[in-house]
mmCIF file of C-alpha atoms in Angstrom:
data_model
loop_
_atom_site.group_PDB
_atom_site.id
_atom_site.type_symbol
_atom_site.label_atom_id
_atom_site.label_comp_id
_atom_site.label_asym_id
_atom_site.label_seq_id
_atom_site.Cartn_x
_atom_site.Cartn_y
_atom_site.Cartn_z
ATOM 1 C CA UNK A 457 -3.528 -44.962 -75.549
ATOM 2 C CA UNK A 458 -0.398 -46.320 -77.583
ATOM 3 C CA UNK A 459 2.538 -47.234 -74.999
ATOM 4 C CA UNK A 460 5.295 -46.033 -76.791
ATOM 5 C CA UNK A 461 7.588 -48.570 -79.016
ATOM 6 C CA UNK A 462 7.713 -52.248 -78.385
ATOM 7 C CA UNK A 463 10.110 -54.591 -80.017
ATOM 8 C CA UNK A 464 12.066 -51.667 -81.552
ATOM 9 C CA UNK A 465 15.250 -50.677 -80.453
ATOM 10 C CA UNK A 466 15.246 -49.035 -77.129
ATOM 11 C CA UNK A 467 17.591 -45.639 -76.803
ATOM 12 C CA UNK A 468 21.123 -46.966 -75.725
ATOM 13 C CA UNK A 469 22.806 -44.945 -72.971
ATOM 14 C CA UNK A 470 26.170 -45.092 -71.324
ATOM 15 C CA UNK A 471 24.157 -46.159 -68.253
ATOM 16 C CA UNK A 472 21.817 -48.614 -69.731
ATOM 17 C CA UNK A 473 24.920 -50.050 -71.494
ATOM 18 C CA UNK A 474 26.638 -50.761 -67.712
ATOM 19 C CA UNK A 475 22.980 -52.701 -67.292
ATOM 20 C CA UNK A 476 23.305 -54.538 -70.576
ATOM 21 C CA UNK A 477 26.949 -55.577 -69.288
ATOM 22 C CA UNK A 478 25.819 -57.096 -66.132
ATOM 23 C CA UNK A 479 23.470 -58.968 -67.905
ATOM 24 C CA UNK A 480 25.394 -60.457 -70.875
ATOM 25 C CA UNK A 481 28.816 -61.460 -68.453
ATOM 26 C CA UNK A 482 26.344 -63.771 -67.471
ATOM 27 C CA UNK A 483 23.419 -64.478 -69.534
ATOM 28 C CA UNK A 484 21.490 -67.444 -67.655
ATOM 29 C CA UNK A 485 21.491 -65.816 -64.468
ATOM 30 C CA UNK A 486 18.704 -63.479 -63.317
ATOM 31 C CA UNK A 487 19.023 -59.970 -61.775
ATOM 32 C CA UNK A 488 16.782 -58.788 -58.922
ATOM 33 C CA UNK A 489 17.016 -54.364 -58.588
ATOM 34 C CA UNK A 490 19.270 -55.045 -55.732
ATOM 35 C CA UNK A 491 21.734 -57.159 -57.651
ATOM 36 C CA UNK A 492 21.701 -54.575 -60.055
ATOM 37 C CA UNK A 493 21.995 -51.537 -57.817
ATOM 38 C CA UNK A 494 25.390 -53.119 -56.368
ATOM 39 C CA UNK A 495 26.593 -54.036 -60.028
ATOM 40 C CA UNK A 496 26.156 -50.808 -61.937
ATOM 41 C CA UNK A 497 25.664 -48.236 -58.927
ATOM 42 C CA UNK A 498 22.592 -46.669 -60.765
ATOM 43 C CA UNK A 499 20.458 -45.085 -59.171
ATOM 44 C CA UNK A 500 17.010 -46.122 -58.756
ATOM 45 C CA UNK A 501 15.557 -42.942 -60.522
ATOM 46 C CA UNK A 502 17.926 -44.388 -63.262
ATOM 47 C CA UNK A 503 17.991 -48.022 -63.199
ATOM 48 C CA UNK A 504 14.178 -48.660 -63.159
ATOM 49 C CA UNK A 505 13.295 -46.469 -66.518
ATOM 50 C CA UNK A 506 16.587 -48.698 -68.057
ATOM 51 C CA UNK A 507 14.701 -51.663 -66.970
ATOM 52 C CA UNK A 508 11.098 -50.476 -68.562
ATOM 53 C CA UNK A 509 12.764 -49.916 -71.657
ATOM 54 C CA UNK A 510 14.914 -52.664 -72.152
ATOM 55 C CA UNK A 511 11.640 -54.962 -71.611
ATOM 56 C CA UNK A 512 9.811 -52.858 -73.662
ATOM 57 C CA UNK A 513 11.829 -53.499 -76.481
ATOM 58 C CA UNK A 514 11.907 -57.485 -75.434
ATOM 59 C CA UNK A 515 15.889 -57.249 -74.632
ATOM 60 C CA UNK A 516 14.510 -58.031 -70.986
ATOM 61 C CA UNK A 517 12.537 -60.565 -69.238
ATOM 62 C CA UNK A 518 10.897 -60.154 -65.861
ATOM 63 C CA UNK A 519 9.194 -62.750 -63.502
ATOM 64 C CA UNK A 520 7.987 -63.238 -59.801
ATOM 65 C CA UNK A 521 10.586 -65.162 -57.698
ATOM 66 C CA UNK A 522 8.908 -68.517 -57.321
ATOM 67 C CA UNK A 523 8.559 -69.118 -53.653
ATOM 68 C CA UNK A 524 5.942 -69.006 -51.287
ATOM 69 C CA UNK A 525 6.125 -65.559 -49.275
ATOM 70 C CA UNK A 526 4.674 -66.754 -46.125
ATOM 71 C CA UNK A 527 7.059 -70.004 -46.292
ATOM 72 C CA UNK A 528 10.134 -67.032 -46.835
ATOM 73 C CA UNK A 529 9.056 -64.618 -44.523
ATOM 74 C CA UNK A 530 9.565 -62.104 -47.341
ATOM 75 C CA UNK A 531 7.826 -60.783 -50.435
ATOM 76 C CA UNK A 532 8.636 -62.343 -54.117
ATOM 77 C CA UNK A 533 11.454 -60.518 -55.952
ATOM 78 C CA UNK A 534 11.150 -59.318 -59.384
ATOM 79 C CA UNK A 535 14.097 -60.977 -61.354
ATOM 80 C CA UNK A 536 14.987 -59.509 -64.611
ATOM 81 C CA UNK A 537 16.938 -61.910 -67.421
ATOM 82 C CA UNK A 538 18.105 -60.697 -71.111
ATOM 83 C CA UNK A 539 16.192 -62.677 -73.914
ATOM 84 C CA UNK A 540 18.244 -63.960 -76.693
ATOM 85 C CA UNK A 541 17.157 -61.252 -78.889
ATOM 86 C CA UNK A 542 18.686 -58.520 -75.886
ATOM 87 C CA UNK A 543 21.746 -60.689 -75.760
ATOM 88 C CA UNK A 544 22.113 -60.618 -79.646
ATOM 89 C CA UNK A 545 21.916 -56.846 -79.637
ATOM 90 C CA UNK A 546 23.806 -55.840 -76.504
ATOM 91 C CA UNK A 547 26.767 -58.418 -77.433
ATOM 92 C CA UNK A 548 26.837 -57.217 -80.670
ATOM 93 C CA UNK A 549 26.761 -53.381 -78.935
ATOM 94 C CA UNK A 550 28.946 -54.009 -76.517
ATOM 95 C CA UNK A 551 31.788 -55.680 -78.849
ATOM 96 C CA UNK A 552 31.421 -52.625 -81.462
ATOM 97 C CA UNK A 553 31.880 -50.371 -78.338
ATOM 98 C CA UNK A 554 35.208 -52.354 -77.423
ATOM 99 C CA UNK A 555 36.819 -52.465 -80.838
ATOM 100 C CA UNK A 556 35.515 -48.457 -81.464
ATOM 101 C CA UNK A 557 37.810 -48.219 -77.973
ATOM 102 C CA UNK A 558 40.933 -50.710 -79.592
ATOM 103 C CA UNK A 559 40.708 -48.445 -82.503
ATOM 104 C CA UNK B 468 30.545 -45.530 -16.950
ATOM 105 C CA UNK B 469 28.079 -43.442 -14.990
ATOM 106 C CA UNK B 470 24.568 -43.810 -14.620
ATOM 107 C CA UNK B 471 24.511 -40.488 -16.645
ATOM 108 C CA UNK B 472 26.284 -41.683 -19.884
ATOM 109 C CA UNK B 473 23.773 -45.278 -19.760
ATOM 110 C CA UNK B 474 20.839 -42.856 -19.913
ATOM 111 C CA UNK B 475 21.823 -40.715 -22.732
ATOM 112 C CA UNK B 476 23.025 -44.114 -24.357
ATOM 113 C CA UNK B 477 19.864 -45.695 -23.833
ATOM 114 C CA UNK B 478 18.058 -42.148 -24.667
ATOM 115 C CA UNK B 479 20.179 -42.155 -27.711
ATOM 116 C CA UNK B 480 19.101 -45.727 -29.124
ATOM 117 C CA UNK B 481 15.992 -45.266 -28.478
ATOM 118 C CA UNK B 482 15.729 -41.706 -30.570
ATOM 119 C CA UNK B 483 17.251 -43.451 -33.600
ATOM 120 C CA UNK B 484 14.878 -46.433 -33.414
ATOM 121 C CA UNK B 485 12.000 -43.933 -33.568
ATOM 122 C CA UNK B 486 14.010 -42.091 -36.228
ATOM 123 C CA UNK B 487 14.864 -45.042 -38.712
ATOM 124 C CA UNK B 488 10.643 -45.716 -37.740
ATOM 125 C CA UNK B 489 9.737 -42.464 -38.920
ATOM 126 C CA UNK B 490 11.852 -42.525 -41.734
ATOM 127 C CA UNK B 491 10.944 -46.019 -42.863
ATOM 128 C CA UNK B 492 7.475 -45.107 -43.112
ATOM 129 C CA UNK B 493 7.905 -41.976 -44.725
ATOM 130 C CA UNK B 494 9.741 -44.228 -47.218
ATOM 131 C CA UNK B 495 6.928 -46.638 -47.484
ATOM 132 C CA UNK B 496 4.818 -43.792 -48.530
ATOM 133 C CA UNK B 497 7.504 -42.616 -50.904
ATOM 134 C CA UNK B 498 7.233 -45.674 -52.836
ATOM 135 C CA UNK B 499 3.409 -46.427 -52.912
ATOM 136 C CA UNK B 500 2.908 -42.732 -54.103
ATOM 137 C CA UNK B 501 5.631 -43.378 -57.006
ATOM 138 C CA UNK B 502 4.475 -46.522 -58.259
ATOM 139 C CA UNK B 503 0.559 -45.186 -58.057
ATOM 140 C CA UNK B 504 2.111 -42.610 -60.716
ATOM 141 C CA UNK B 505 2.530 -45.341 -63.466
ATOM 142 C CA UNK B 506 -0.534 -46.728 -65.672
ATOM 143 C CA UNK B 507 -2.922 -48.361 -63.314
ATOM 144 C CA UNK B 508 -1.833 -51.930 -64.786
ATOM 145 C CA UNK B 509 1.724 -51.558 -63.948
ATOM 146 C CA UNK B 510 0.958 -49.505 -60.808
ATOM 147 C CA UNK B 511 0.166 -52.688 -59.056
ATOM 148 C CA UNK B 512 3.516 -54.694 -60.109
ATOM 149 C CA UNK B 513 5.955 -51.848 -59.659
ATOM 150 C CA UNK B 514 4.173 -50.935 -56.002
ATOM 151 C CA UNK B 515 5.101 -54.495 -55.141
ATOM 152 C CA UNK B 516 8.191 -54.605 -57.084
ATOM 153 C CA UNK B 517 9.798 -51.426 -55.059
ATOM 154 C CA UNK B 518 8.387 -52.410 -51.816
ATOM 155 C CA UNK B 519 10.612 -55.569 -51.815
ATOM 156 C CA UNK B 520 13.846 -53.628 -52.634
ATOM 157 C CA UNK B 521 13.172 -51.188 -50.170
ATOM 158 C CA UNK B 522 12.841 -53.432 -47.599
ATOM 159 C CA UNK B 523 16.116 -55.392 -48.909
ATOM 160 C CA UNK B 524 18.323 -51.878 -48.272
ATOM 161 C CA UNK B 525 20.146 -51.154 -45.987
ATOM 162 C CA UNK B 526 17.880 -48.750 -43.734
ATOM 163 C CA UNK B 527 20.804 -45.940 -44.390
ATOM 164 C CA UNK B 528 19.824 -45.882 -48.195
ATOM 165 C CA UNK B 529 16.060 -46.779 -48.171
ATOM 166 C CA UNK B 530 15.006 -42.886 -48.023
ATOM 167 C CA UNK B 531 17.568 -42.396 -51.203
ATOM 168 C CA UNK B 532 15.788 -45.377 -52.898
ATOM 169 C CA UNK B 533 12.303 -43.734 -52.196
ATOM 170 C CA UNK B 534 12.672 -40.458 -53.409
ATOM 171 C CA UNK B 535 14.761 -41.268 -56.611
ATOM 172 C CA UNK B 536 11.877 -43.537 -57.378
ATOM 173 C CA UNK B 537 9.498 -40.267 -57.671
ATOM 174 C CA UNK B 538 12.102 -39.316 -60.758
ATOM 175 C CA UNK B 539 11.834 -42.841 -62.105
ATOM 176 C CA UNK B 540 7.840 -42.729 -62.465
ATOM 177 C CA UNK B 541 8.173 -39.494 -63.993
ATOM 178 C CA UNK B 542 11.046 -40.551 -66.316
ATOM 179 C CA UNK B 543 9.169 -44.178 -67.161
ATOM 180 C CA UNK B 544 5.753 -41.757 -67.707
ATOM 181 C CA UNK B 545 7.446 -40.063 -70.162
ATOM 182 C CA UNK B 546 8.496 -42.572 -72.137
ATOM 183 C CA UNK B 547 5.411 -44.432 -72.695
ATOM 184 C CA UNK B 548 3.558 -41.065 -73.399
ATOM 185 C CA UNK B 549 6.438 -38.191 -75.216
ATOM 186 C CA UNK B 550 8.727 -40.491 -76.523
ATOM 187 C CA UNK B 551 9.109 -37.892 -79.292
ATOM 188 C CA UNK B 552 10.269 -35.472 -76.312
ATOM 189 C CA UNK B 553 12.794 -34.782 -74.681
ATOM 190 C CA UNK B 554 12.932 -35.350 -71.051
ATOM 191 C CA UNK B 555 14.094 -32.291 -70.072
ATOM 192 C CA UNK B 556 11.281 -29.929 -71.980
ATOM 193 C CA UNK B 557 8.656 -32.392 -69.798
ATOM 194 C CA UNK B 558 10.901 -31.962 -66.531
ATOM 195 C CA UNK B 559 10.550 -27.762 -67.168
ATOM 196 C CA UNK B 560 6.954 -27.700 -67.643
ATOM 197 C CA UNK B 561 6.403 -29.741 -64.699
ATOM 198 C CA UNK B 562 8.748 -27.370 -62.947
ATOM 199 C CA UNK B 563 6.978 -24.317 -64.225
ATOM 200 C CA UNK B 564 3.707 -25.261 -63.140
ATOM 201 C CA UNK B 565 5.264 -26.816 -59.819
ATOM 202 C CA UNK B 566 6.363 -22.652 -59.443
ATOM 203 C CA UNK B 567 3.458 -21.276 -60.978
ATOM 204 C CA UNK B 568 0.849 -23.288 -58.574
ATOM 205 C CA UNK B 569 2.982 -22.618 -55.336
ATOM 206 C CA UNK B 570 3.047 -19.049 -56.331
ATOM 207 C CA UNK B 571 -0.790 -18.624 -57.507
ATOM 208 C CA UNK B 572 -1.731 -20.342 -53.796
ATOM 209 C CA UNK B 573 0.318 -18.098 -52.087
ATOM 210 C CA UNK B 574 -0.919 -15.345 -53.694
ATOM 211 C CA UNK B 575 -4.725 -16.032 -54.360
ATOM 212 C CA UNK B 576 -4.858 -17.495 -50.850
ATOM 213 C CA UNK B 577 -6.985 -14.346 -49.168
ATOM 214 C CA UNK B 578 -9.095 -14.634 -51.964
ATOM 215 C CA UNK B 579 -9.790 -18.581 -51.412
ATOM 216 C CA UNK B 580 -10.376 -17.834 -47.582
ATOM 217 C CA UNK B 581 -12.495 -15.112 -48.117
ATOM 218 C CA UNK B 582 -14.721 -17.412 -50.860
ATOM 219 C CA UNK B 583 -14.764 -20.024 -48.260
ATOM 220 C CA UNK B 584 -15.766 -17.572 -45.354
ATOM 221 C CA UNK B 585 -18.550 -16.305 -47.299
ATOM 222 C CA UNK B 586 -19.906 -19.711 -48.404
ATOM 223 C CA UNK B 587 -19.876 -21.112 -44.594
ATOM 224 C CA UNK B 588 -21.490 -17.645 -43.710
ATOM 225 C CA UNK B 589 -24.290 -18.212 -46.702
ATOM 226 C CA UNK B 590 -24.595 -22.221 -45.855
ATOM 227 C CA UNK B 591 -23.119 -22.670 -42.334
ATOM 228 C CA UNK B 592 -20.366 -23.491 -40.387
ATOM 229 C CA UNK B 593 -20.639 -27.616 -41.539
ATOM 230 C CA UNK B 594 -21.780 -27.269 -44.700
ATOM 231 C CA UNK B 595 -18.999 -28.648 -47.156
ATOM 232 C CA UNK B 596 -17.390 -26.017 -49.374
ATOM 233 C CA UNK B 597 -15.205 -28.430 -51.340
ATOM 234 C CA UNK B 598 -16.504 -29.984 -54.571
ATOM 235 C CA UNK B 599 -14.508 -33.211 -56.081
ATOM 236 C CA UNK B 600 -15.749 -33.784 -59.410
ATOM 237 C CA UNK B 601 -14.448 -37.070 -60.735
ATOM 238 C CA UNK B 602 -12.388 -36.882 -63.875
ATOM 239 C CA UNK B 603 -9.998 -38.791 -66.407
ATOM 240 C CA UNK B 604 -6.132 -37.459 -66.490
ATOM 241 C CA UNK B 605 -3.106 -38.271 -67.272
ATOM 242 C CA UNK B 606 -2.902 -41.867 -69.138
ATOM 243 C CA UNK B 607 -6.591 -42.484 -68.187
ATOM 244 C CA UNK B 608 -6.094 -42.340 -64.566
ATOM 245 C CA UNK B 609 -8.920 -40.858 -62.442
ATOM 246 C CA UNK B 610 -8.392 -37.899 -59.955
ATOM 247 C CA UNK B 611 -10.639 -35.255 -57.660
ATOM 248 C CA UNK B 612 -10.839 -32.001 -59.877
ATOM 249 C CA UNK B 613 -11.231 -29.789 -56.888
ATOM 250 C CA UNK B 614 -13.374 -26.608 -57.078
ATOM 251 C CA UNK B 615 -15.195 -24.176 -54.563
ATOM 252 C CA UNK B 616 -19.200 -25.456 -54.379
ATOM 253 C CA UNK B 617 -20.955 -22.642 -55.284
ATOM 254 C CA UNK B 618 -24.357 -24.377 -55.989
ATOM 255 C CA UNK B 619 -26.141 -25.560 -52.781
ATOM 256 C CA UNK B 620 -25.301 -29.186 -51.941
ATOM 257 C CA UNK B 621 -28.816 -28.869 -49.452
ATOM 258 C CA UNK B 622 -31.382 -27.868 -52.489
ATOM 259 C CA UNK B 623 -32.916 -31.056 -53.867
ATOM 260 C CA UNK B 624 -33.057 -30.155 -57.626
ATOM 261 C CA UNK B 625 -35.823 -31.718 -59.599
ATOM 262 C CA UNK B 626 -34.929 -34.055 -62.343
ATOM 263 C CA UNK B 627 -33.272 -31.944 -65.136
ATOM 264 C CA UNK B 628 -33.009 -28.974 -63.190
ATOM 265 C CA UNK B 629 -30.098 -26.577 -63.394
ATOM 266 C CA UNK B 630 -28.382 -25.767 -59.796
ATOM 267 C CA UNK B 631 -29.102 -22.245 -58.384
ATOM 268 C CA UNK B 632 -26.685 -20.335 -57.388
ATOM 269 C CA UNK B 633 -27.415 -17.605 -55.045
ATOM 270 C CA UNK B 634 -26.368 -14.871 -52.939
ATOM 271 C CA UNK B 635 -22.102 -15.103 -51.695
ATOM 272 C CA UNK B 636 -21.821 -17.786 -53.874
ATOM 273 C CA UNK B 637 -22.703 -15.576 -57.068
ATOM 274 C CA UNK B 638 -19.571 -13.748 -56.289
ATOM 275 C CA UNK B 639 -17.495 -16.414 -55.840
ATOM 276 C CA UNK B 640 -18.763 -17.663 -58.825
ATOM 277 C CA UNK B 641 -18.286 -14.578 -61.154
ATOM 278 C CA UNK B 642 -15.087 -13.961 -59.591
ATOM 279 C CA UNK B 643 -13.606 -17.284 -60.757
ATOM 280 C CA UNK B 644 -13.007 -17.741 -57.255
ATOM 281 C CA UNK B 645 -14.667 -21.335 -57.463
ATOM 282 C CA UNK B 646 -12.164 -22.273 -59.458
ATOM 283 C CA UNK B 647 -8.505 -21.625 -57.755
ATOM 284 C CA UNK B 648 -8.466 -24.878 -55.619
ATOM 285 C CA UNK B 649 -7.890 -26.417 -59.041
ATOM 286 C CA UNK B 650 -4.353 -25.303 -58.577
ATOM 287 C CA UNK B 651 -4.039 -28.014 -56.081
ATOM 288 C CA UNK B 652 -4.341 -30.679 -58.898
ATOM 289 C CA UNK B 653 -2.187 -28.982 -60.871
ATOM 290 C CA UNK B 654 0.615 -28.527 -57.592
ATOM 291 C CA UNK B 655 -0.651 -32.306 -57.122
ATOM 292 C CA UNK B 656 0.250 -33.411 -60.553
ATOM 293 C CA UNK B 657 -2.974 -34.591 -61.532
ATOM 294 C CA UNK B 658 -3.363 -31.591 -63.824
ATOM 295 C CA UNK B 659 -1.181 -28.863 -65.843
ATOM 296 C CA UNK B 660 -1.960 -25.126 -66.073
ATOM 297 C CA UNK B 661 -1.759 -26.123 -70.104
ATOM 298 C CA UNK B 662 -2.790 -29.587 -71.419
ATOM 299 C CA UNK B 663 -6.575 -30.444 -72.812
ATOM 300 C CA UNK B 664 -9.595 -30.008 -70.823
ATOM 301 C CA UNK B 665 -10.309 -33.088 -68.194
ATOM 302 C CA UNK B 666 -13.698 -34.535 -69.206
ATOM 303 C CA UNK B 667 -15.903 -36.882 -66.872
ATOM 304 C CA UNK B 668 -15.291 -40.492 -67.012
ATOM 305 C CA UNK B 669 -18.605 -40.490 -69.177
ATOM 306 C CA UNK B 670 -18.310 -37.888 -71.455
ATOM 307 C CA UNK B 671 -14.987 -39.497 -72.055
ATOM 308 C CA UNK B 672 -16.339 -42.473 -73.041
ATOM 309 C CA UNK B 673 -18.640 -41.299 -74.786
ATOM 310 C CA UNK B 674 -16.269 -39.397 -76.899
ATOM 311 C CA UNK B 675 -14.078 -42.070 -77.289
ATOM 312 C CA UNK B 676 -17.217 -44.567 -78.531
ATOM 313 C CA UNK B 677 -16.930 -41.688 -81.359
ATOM 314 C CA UNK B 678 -13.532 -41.065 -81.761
ATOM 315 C CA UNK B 679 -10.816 -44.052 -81.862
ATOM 316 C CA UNK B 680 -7.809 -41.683 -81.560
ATOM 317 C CA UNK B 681 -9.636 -40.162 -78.340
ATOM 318 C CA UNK B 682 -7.357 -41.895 -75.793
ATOM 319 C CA UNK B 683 -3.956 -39.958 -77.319
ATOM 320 C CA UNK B 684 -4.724 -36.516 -75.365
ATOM 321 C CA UNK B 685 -4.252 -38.647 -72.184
ATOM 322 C CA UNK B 686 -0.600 -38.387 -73.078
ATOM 323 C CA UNK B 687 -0.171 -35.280 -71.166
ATOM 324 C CA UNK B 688 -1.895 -33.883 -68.470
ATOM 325 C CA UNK B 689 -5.266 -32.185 -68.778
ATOM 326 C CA UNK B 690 -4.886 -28.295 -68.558
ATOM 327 C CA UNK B 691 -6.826 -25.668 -66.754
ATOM 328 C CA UNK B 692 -6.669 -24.313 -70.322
ATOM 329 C CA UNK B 693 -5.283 -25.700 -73.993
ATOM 330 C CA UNK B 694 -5.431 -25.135 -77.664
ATOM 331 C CA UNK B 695 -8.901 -26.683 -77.968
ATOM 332 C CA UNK B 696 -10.328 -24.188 -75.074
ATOM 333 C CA UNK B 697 -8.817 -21.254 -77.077
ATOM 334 C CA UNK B 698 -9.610 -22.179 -80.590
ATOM 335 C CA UNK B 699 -12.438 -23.945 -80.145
ATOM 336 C CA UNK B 700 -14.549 -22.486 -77.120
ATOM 337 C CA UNK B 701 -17.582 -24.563 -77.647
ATOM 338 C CA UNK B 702 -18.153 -28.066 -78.973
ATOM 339 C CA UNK B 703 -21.813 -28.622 -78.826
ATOM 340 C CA UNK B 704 -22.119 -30.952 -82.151
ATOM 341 C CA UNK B 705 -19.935 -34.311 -83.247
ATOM 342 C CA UNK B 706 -18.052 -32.230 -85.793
ATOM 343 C CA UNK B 707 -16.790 -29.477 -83.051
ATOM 344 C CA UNK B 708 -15.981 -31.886 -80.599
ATOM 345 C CA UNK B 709 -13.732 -33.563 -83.261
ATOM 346 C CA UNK B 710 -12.499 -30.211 -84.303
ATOM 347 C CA UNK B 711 -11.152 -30.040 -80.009
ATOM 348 C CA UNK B 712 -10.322 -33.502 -80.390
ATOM 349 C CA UNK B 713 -7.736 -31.992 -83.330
ATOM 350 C CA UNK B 714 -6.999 -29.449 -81.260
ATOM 351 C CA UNK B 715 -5.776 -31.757 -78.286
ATOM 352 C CA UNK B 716 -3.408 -33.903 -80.387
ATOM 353 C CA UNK B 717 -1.947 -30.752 -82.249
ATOM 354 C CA UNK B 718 -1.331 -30.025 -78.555
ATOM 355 C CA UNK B 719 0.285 -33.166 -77.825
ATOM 356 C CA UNK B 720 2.528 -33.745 -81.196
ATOM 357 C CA UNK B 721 3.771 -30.567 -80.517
ATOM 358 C CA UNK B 722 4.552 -30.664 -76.831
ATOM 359 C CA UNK B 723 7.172 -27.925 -75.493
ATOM 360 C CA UNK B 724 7.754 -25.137 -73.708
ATOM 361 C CA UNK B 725 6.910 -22.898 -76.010
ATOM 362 C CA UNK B 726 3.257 -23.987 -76.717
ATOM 363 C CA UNK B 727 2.653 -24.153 -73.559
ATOM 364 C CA UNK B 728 3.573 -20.452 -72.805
ATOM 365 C CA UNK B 729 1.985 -19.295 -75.906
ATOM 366 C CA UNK B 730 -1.379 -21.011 -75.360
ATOM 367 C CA UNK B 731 -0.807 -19.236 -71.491
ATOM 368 C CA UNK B 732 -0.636 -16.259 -72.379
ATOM 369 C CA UNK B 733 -3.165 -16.020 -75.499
ATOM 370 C CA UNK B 734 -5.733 -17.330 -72.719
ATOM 371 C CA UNK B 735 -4.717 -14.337 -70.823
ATOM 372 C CA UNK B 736 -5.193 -11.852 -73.636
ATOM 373 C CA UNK B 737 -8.641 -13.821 -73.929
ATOM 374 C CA UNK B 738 -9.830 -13.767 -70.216
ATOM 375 C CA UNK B 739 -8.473 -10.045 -70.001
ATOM 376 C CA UNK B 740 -9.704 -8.259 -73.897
ATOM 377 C CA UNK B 741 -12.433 -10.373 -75.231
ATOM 378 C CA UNK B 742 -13.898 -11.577 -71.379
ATOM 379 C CA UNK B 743 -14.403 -14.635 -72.368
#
């Protein structure tokens, strides 16, 4: 069965724009759920479709946290990073956004 | 303080402690159920995923975190299946068969008992009553279609031979009665009162050996009845089971509330004038 688009461009919402914003103030660093939770104060019926698109379309990257659980004494987080082609979009977005607002 | 006021206090700490355990757990469950919703190869990272931010919550918001997560499955479903639809037309015809099941339970529930009295009566007291065919669903996952067993489970049939049945069970069996436990898949999710017809893992295969566009009717959920079942009753040749195939992806292209009712209640004008 076909999984829906990949590499196109995802469907842009006011809330996945507030995750797109905590990802391009800072572009190298990478976002577990519960950084993002506190940033954008989604949801997590919201936040986690956002996510699944976003890397769908390859604006998002995810990986395992690389540590050694047992060393931790917790599981591996998920992080979540934009990829330059998500920060190419969502910068270009995001400024179109603020000068439709200026306007 | 009195010796009173330390023993609530101490009463009182420990009912919370058993309270955030109860809830944590219920939690837990709340998670593993939502990520086991997604595709079985994403079931696995999201289950793991989830798990760690629930844990990382604060235990005041973990229960919030749990059952929002039941809306993102269904939400993240959707958009790897519908795309073309909107999310609110899926979230109705979930709802609509979430009402419709609870109401067909409690109303066919005499009629369930009585089937399952008169099966133990024909059979005895341990025989089981509850048949759990395997089949392919939604997205290719595999669930329990649940029906009454009307054929014997205790007559050895020779090789080829068609199950008997006999006596109470005939009843059952002509009554449809055999068949309302399905409603529990549907209440379940694993199933829709409208969507194409859940085949065995083999036939599916087998069908989808033939067919290359087989795997799209997994984009909804299989129906207790659908466009194929009312155009196309039978499909005993290659060319008819394409002509269901077509069916099932007119079915899905066109998704919405009203196909759905309209394929409802033409099988009801079938079942009720023609006695099919």
């Amino acid at each position: 069965m076909g999984r829906g688009k990949t590499d196109g461009e995802p469907r842009i919402t006011h809330q996945s724009l507030k995750v797109l914003s905590a990802f391009v103030s800072d572009p190298y660093r990478e976002l577990a759920g519960a950084d993002l939770f506190r940033v954008t104060k989604l949801a997590s019926g919201t936040l986690y479709p956002i996510l699944a698109r976003l890397e769908q379309a390859r604006w998002l990257r995810s990986k395992w946290e690389n540590i050694d659980s047992a060393d931790a004494g917790r599981p591996q987080r998920r992080y979540y990073r934009i990829t330059p082609t998500g920060l190419a979009r969502a910068s270009a977005l995001l400024a179109e956004i603020s000068r439709g607002l200026r306007a | 303080m009195n010796l009173l006021d330390f023993a609530l206090g101490i009463a009182a700490a420990f009912l919370a402690e058993e309270l955030f355990g109860w809830v944590d757990r219920l939690g837990q469950w709340l998670v593993c159920r939502a990520a086991r919703k997604l595709p079985e190869e994403q079931a696995r990272r999201y289950e793991q995923e989830w798990r760690q931010e629930f844990s990382s919550l604060p235990k005041f918001s973990r229960l919030v975190f749990a059952v929002d997560l039941q809306r993102a499955a269904f939400v993240m479903n959707h958009q790897m299946t519908l795309p073309h639809v909107s999310i609110f037309i899926a979230a109705l015809v979930r709802l609509i068969d979430i009402v419709g099941a609870v109401l067909l339970i409690l109303v066919t529930f005499p009629m369930l008992a009585l089937g399952v009295i008169g099966l133990k009566t024909q059979r005895g007291v341990r025989s089981p009553v509850i048949e759990r065919l395997e089949r392919v669903g939604y997205m290719g996952r595999r669930f329990s279609l649940l029906k009454l067993m009307v054929s014997d489970p205790s007559v050895s049939l020779r090789s080829g031979e068609r199950p008997r049945i006999r006596g109470l069970a005939w009843l059952v069996y002509l009554a449809r009665i055999d068949e309302l436990p399905t409603t529990l898949n549907v209440l379940r999710g694993d199933m829709s009162f409208v969507g194409p017809r859940p085949e065995s893992p083999e036939f599916a295969r087998l069908l989808a050996e033939h067919f290359p566009e087989y795997s799209e009717r997994q984009r909804v959920r299989p129906g207790i009845t659908g466009l194929a079942q009312v155009r196309q009753p039978y499909a005993g040749t290659l060319a008819l089971a394409r002509r269901k195939l077509e069916y099932d992806l007119e079915f899905v292209t066109s998704f919405g509330v009203w196909r759905y009712v309209s394929i409802f209640l033409e099988t009801v004008w079938i079942v009720l004038v023609h006695r099919r």
